[in-house]
Amino acid sequence: MLFSSSLLAIVGAGDQPSLSPRRLCLFNTTTGAALRELNFLTSILAVRMNRQRLIVILQDKAYVYEINSLTILDTIDTVPNIKGLCAFSPCLDACYLALPASTTKGSALLYNVMDCHLHCEIEAHRSPLAAMVLSSNGMYIATASEQGTIIRVHLVSDATKSYSFRRGTYPSTIFSLSFGPSKQLPDILAASSSSGSIHLFTLGFASHPSRSKRSSGFLGSIIPGAVNDVLDPAYHHVLHNAVSAGVKSHAIIRKVENVTNSSSSELLACRAIMSVITYNGYFQEYNLSIDAQNELSWSLVREFNLLTATMDKAS
């Protein structure tokens, strides 16, 4: 869906002749009419849109279109990308497309799709990438490798690392990454994993001077700052068993509200709304709150089965 508009980009699953996985249909939900179709030689693995660009990801190519005329602007040859892994910024001022740069290591290529040129390559992990996301303002990219133990955040403009967070000690598949929708520094980064837990990393607190001092004690005195940040769990929160283990899920931070001290601008609390959708059909919505002592409180506001709700409505 193009933001909250009536425009949908639909790709079939191939279970019917009219629903080919090689055909992209742009569909208007208001009129119920198919507007345009695009056909490709191989299956479409991912589609991304903003108000000026349409991105279509195949296994070894990425196509960039002008969304209104569907004029093709660029064709990008990629490494084999069987998962259709990509990240796309909705922002037109920093409109980047990120694609895997390697099948053996965790590096990403970032393209400016407004000017159609390669911006940079970011080497984020030793293992191949499993998930990545761009912030809504296009300034930051978060990545996770197939190991799933470390999540890194880079500043896109100069490809420098800003944060490293340890998700856990044992490998886990990261299904999704999501930044909070801030126009400046993203406040929260959420990750869903095969363990069934949702991990939250509070970037807003991590960037605050009073909360970013190196740990005191033995480890803090001997471990370099960059490594110490990875080992420090201060900005990491976990919602255990949020979904069934092994079931693919997608967590989205939909809304973030910061509470600050009016006199000192110190961040006192962070409140957010998070939605989770699972591949066995469940939708969940959580209210989250993180206070100045870095304590998390959360509540499940609603949960229902999308498949059951759809069938009930149809009947």
Coordinates of N, CA and C in Angstrom, one line a residue, residues 109-263:
L109 N 24.6 -2.3 -0.3 CA 24.8 -1.2 -1.2 C 23.6 -0.3 -1.1
L110 N 23.9 1.0 -1.0 CA 22.8 2.0 -0.9 C 22.8 2.9 -2.2
Y111 N 21.7 2.9 -2.8 CA 21.5 3.7 -4.0 C 20.6 4.8 -3.8
N112 N 20.9 6.0 -4.3 CA 20.0 7.1 -4.4 C 19.1 7.0 -5.6
V113 N 17.8 6.7 -5.4 CA 17.0 6.3 -6.5 C 16.3 7.6 -7.0
M114 N 16.5 8.7 -6.5 CA 16.0 10.0 -7.1 C 17.0 10.4 -8.1
D115 N 18.3 10.3 -7.9 CA 19.3 10.7 -8.8 C 19.9 9.5 -9.6
C116 N 19.5 8.3 -9.2 CA 19.9 7.1 -9.8 C 21.4 6.9 -9.9
H117 N 22.0 6.9 -8.7 CA 23.5 6.6 -8.6 C 23.8 5.8 -7.3
L118 N 24.9 5.1 -7.3 CA 25.3 4.4 -6.1 C 25.8 5.4 -5.1
H119 N 25.3 5.3 -3.9 CA 25.7 6.2 -2.8 C 26.9 5.7 -2.0
C120 N 26.8 4.5 -1.5 CA 27.9 3.9 -0.7 C 27.7 2.4 -0.5
E121 N 28.7 1.8 0.0 CA 28.6 0.4 0.5 C 29.0 0.4 2.0
I122 N 28.1 -0.3 2.7 CA 28.3 -0.4 4.2 C 28.6 -1.9 4.5
E123 N 29.8 -2.1 5.1 CA 30.2 -3.4 5.6 C 29.8 -3.5 7.1
A124 N 28.7 -4.2 7.3 CA 28.1 -4.2 8.7 C 28.4 -5.5 9.5
H125 N 28.4 -6.6 8.8 CA 28.6 -7.9 9.5 C 29.5 -8.8 8.8
R126 N 30.0 -9.9 9.5 CA 30.8 -10.9 8.8 C 29.9 -11.9 8.1
S127 N 28.7 -12.2 8.6 CA 27.8 -13.1 8.0 C 26.8 -12.4 7.0
P128 N 26.3 -13.1 6.1 CA 25.3 -12.5 5.1 C 24.1 -11.9 5.9
L129 N 23.6 -10.9 5.2 CA 22.5 -10.1 5.8 C 21.2 -11.0 5.9
A130 N 20.4 -10.8 7.0 CA 19.1 -11.4 7.1 C 18.0 -10.4 7.1
A131 N 18.3 -9.2 7.6 CA 17.2 -8.2 7.7 C 17.9 -6.8 7.7
M132 N 17.2 -5.8 7.1 CA 17.6 -4.4 7.2 C 16.4 -3.5 7.0
V133 N 16.6 -2.3 7.5 CA 15.5 -1.3 7.4 C 16.2 0.1 7.4
L134 N 15.6 1.0 6.7 CA 16.0 2.4 6.7 C 15.0 3.2 7.5
S135 N 15.5 4.2 8.2 CA 14.7 5.0 9.0 C 13.8 5.9 8.1
S136 N 12.7 6.4 8.6 CA 11.7 7.1 7.8 C 12.3 8.3 7.2
N137 N 13.3 8.9 7.8 CA 14.0 10.1 7.2 C 15.1 9.7 6.3
G138 N 15.4 8.4 6.1 CA 16.5 8.0 5.3 C 17.9 8.2 5.8
M139 N 18.0 8.6 7.1 CA 19.3 8.9 7.6 C 20.1 7.8 8.2
Y140 N 19.3 6.7 8.7 CA 20.0 5.6 9.3 C 19.5 4.3 8.7
I141 N 20.4 3.3 8.7 CA 20.1 2.0 8.3 C 20.4 1.0 9.4
A142 N 19.5 0.1 9.8 CA 19.8 -1.0 10.7 C 19.9 -2.3 10.0
T143 N 20.8 -3.1 10.4 CA 21.0 -4.4 9.8 C 21.2 -5.5 10.8
A144 N 20.9 -6.7 10.4 CA 21.2 -7.9 11.2 C 21.6 -9.0 10.2
S145 N 22.6 -9.8 10.7 CA 23.1 -10.9 9.8 C 22.3 -12.2 10.1
E146 N 22.7 -13.2 9.4 CA 22.1 -14.5 9.6 C 22.4 -15.1 11.0
Q147 N 23.4 -14.6 11.6 CA 23.7 -15.1 13.0 C 22.7 -14.5 14.0
G148 N 22.3 -13.2 13.7 CA 21.2 -12.6 14.5 C 21.6 -12.2 15.9
T149 N 22.9 -12.2 16.2 CA 23.3 -11.9 17.6 C 23.5 -10.4 17.8
I150 N 24.0 -9.7 16.7 CA 24.3 -8.3 16.8 C 23.5 -7.5 15.8
I151 N 22.9 -6.4 16.2 CA 22.2 -5.5 15.3 C 23.0 -4.2 15.3
R152 N 23.3 -3.7 14.1 CA 24.1 -2.5 14.0 C 23.3 -1.4 13.2
V153 N 23.6 -0.2 13.6 CA 22.9 1.0 13.0 C 24.0 1.9 12.4
H154 N 23.9 2.2 11.2 CA 24.9 3.1 10.5 C 24.2 4.4 10.0
L155 N 25.0 5.5 10.0 CA 24.6 6.7 9.5 C 24.8 6.6 8.0
V156 N 23.7 6.8 7.2 CA 23.8 6.6 5.7 C 24.7 7.6 5.0
S157 N 24.7 8.9 5.5 CA 25.4 9.9 4.7 C 26.9 9.7 4.6
D158 N 27.5 9.2 5.6 CA 29.0 8.9 5.5 C 29.3 7.4 5.8
A159 N 28.3 6.6 5.9 CA 28.5 5.1 6.1 C 29.3 4.8 7.4
T160 N 29.0 5.6 8.4 CA 29.7 5.3 9.7 C 28.8 4.6 10.7
K161 N 29.3 3.8 11.5 CA 28.5 3.0 12.5 C 28.2 4.0 13.7
S162 N 26.9 4.0 14.0 CA 26.4 4.8 15.1 C 26.2 4.0 16.4
Y163 N 25.6 2.8 16.2 CA 25.3 1.9 17.4 C 25.5 0.5 17.0
S164 N 25.8 -0.3 18.1 CA 25.9 -1.8 18.0 C 25.1 -2.3 19.2
F165 N 24.1 -3.2 19.0 CA 23.3 -3.7 20.0 C 23.4 -5.3 20.0
R166 N 23.6 -5.9 21.1 CA 23.6 -7.3 21.2 C 22.2 -7.8 21.5
R167 N 21.6 -8.6 20.5 CA 20.3 -9.1 20.7 C 20.3 -10.3 21.7
G168 N 21.4 -11.1 21.6 CA 21.5 -12.3 22.4 C 22.8 -13.0 22.1
T169 N 23.1 -14.1 22.9 CA 24.3 -14.8 22.8 C 24.2 -15.9 21.7
Y170 N 23.0 -16.6 21.6 CA 22.8 -17.7 20.7 C 22.2 -17.2 19.4
P171 N 22.6 -17.8 18.3 CA 22.0 -17.4 17.0 C 20.5 -17.5 16.9
S172 N 19.9 -16.5 16.2 CA 18.5 -16.5 16.0 C 18.2 -15.8 14.7
T173 N 17.2 -16.2 14.0 CA 16.8 -15.6 12.8 C 16.0 -14.3 13.0
I174 N 16.5 -13.2 12.5 CA 15.8 -11.9 12.7 C 14.8 -11.8 11.5
F175 N 13.6 -11.8 11.8 CA 12.5 -11.7 10.8 C 12.3 -10.3 10.3
S176 N 12.4 -9.3 11.2 CA 12.1 -7.9 10.8 C 12.8 -6.9 11.7
L177 N 13.0 -5.8 11.2 CA 13.6 -4.6 11.9 C 12.7 -3.4 11.6
S178 N 12.4 -2.6 12.6 CA 11.6 -1.4 12.4 C 12.0 -0.3 13.3
F179 N 12.3 0.9 12.7 CA 12.6 2.1 13.4 C 11.3 2.8 13.8
G180 N 11.3 3.5 14.9 CA 10.3 4.5 15.3 C 10.2 5.5 14.2
P181 N 9.0 6.1 14.0 CA 8.8 7.1 12.8 C 9.2 8.5 13.2
S182 N 10.4 8.7 13.8 CA 10.8 10.0 14.2 C 11.4 10.7 12.9
K183 N 11.3 12.0 12.9 CA 11.9 12.8 11.8 C 13.4 13.1 12.0
Q184 N 13.8 12.9 13.2 CA 15.2 13.1 13.5 C 15.9 11.8 13.9
L185 N 16.5 11.7 15.0 CA 17.1 10.4 15.4 C 16.0 9.4 15.8
P186 N 15.9 8.3 15.2 CA 14.9 7.3 15.6 C 14.9 7.0 17.1
D187 N 13.8 6.9 17.7 CA 13.7 6.7 19.1 C 13.9 5.3 19.5
I188 N 13.3 4.4 18.8 CA 13.2 3.0 19.1 C 13.5 2.1 17.9
L189 N 14.2 1.1 18.1 CA 14.4 0.1 17.0 C 13.9 -1.2 17.5
A190 N 12.9 -1.8 16.8 CA 12.3 -3.1 17.2 C 12.8 -4.2 16.3
A191 N 13.0 -5.4 16.8 CA 13.4 -6.6 16.1 C 12.5 -7.8 16.5
S192 N 12.0 -8.5 15.5 CA 11.3 -9.8 15.8 C 12.2 -10.9 15.4
S193 N 12.2 -12.0 16.1 CA 13.1 -13.1 15.9 C 12.4 -14.4 16.0
S194 N 13.1 -15.5 15.5 CA 12.6 -16.8 15.5 C 12.4 -17.4 16.9
S195 N 12.9 -16.8 17.9 CA 12.7 -17.2 19.3 C 11.3 -16.9 19.8
G196 N 10.6 -16.1 19.1 CA 9.2 -15.6 19.5 C 9.2 -14.4 20.3
S197 N 10.4 -13.8 20.6 CA 10.5 -12.6 21.4 C 10.6 -11.4 20.5
I198 N 10.2 -10.3 21.0 CA 10.4 -9.0 20.4 C 11.4 -8.2 21.2
H199 N 12.4 -7.7 20.5 CA 13.5 -7.0 21.1 C 13.4 -5.5 20.8
L200 N 13.5 -4.7 21.8 CA 13.4 -3.2 21.7 C 14.8 -2.6 22.1
F201 N 15.3 -1.7 21.3 CA 16.5 -1.0 21.5 C 16.2 0.5 21.5
T202 N 16.4 1.2 22.6 CA 16.0 2.6 22.8 C 17.2 3.5 22.4
L203 N 17.2 4.0 21.2 CA 18.3 4.8 20.7 C 18.2 6.2 21.3
G204 N 17.1 6.7 21.6 CA 16.9 8.0 22.2 C 17.7 8.1 23.5
F205 N 17.5 7.1 24.4 CA 18.2 7.1 25.7 C 19.7 6.8 25.5
A206 N 20.0 6.0 24.5 CA 21.4 5.6 24.3 C 22.2 6.9 23.9
S207 N 21.6 7.8 23.2 CA 22.3 9.0 22.7 C 22.4 10.1 23.7
H208 N 21.7 10.0 24.8 CA 21.7 11.0 25.8 C 23.0 11.0 26.6
P209 N 23.7 12.1 26.8 CA 25.0 12.1 27.4 C 25.0 11.5 28.8
S210 N 23.9 11.7 29.6 CA 23.9 11.2 31.0 C 23.7 9.7 31.0
R211 N 23.3 9.1 29.9 CA 23.1 7.7 29.9 C 24.1 6.9 29.0
S212 N 25.0 7.6 28.4 CA 26.0 7.0 27.5 C 27.4 6.9 28.0
K213 N 27.5 7.0 29.3 CA 28.8 6.9 29.9 C 29.2 5.4 30.0
R214 N 30.5 5.2 29.9 CA 31.0 3.8 29.9 C 30.8 3.2 31.3
S215 N 30.6 1.9 31.3 CA 30.3 1.2 32.6 C 31.4 1.3 33.5
S216 N 31.1 1.5 34.8 CA 32.2 1.5 35.8 C 32.4 0.1 36.2
G217 N 33.4 -0.2 36.9 CA 33.8 -1.6 37.3 C 34.8 -2.2 36.4
F218 N 35.0 -3.4 36.7 CA 36.1 -4.1 36.0 C 36.0 -4.2 34.5
L219 N 34.9 -4.6 34.0 CA 34.7 -4.7 32.5 C 34.8 -3.3 31.9
G220 N 34.1 -2.3 32.5 CA 34.1 -1.0 31.9 C 35.5 -0.4 31.8
S221 N 36.4 -0.8 32.7 CA 37.7 -0.2 32.7 C 38.7 -0.8 31.7
I222 N 38.4 -2.1 31.2 CA 39.4 -2.7 30.3 C 38.9 -2.9 28.9
I223 N 37.5 -2.8 28.7 CA 37.0 -3.1 27.4 C 36.8 -1.8 26.6
P224 N 37.3 -1.7 25.4 CA 37.2 -0.4 24.6 C 35.7 0.0 24.5
G225 N 35.5 1.3 24.3 CA 34.1 1.8 24.3 C 33.2 1.2 23.3
A226 N 33.7 0.9 22.0 CA 32.9 0.4 21.0 C 32.4 -1.0 21.4
V227 N 33.3 -1.8 22.0 CA 32.9 -3.2 22.4 C 32.0 -3.1 23.6
N228 N 32.3 -2.2 24.5 CA 31.6 -2.1 25.7 C 30.1 -1.8 25.4
D229 N 29.9 -0.9 24.3 CA 28.5 -0.6 24.0 C 27.7 -1.9 23.6
V230 N 28.4 -2.8 22.9 CA 27.7 -4.0 22.4 C 27.4 -4.9 23.6
L231 N 28.2 -4.9 24.6 CA 28.0 -5.8 25.8 C 27.0 -5.1 26.8
D232 N 26.8 -3.9 26.7 CA 25.9 -3.2 27.7 C 24.5 -3.4 27.4
P233 N 23.7 -4.0 28.3 CA 22.3 -4.3 28.0 C 21.4 -3.1 28.4
A234 N 21.9 -2.0 28.7 CA 21.1 -0.9 29.3 C 20.0 -0.4 28.4
Y235 N 20.1 -0.5 27.1 CA 19.1 0.0 26.2 C 18.4 -1.1 25.4
H236 N 18.4 -2.3 26.0 CA 17.8 -3.4 25.4 C 16.7 -4.0 26.3
H237 N 15.5 -4.1 25.6 CA 14.3 -4.7 26.4 C 13.8 -5.8 25.5
V238 N 13.2 -6.8 26.2 CA 12.7 -8.0 25.5 C 11.3 -8.2 26.0
L239 N 10.4 -8.4 25.0 CA 9.0 -9.0 25.3 C 9.1 -10.5 25.0
H240 N 9.3 -11.3 26.0 CA 9.4 -12.7 25.8 C 8.1 -13.4 25.4
N241 N 8.2 -14.3 24.5 CA 7.1 -15.1 24.1 C 5.9 -14.3 23.5
A242 N 6.3 -13.2 22.8 CA 5.2 -12.4 22.3 C 4.5 -13.1 21.2
V243 N 5.2 -13.9 20.4 CA 4.5 -14.8 19.4 C 5.1 -16.2 19.6
S244 N 4.5 -17.1 18.8 CA 4.9 -18.5 18.9 C 6.3 -18.6 18.3
A245 N 7.2 -19.4 19.0 CA 8.6 -19.6 18.5 C 8.6 -20.2 17.1
G246 N 9.4 -19.7 16.2 CA 9.5 -20.3 14.9 C 8.6 -19.7 13.9
V247 N 7.5 -19.1 14.4 CA 6.5 -18.5 13.4 C 7.0 -17.1 13.0
K248 N 7.1 -16.9 11.7 CA 7.6 -15.6 11.2 C 6.7 -14.5 11.6
S249 N 7.3 -13.4 12.0 CA 6.5 -12.3 12.5 C 7.1 -11.0 12.0
H250 N 6.3 -9.9 12.0 CA 6.8 -8.6 11.6 C 6.3 -7.6 12.7
A251 N 7.3 -6.9 13.3 CA 6.9 -5.9 14.3 C 7.2 -4.5 13.7
I252 N 6.2 -3.6 14.0 CA 6.3 -2.2 13.5 C 6.1 -1.3 14.6
I253 N 7.0 -0.3 14.8 CA 6.8 0.8 15.7 C 6.0 1.9 15.0
R254 N 4.7 2.1 15.4 CA 3.8 2.9 14.6 C 3.8 4.4 15.1
K255 N 4.0 4.5 16.4 CA 3.9 5.9 16.9 C 4.8 6.0 18.1
V256 N 5.6 7.1 18.3 CA 6.5 7.3 19.4 C 6.2 8.7 20.0
E257 N 6.1 8.8 21.3 CA 6.0 10.1 21.9 C 7.0 10.2 23.0
N258 N 7.8 11.3 22.9 CA 8.9 11.5 23.9 C 8.4 12.5 25.0
V259 N 8.7 12.2 26.2 CA 8.4 13.1 27.3 C 9.7 13.7 27.8
T260 N 9.9 15.0 27.7 CA 11.2 15.6 28.1 C 11.0 16.7 29.2
N261 N 12.1 17.0 29.8 CA 12.1 18.0 30.8 C 12.2 19.4 30.1
S262 N 11.2 20.2 30.3 CA 11.1 21.5 29.6 C 12.3 22.4 29.8
S263 N 12.9 22.3 31.0 CA 14.0 23.2 31.3 C 15.3 22.7 30.8

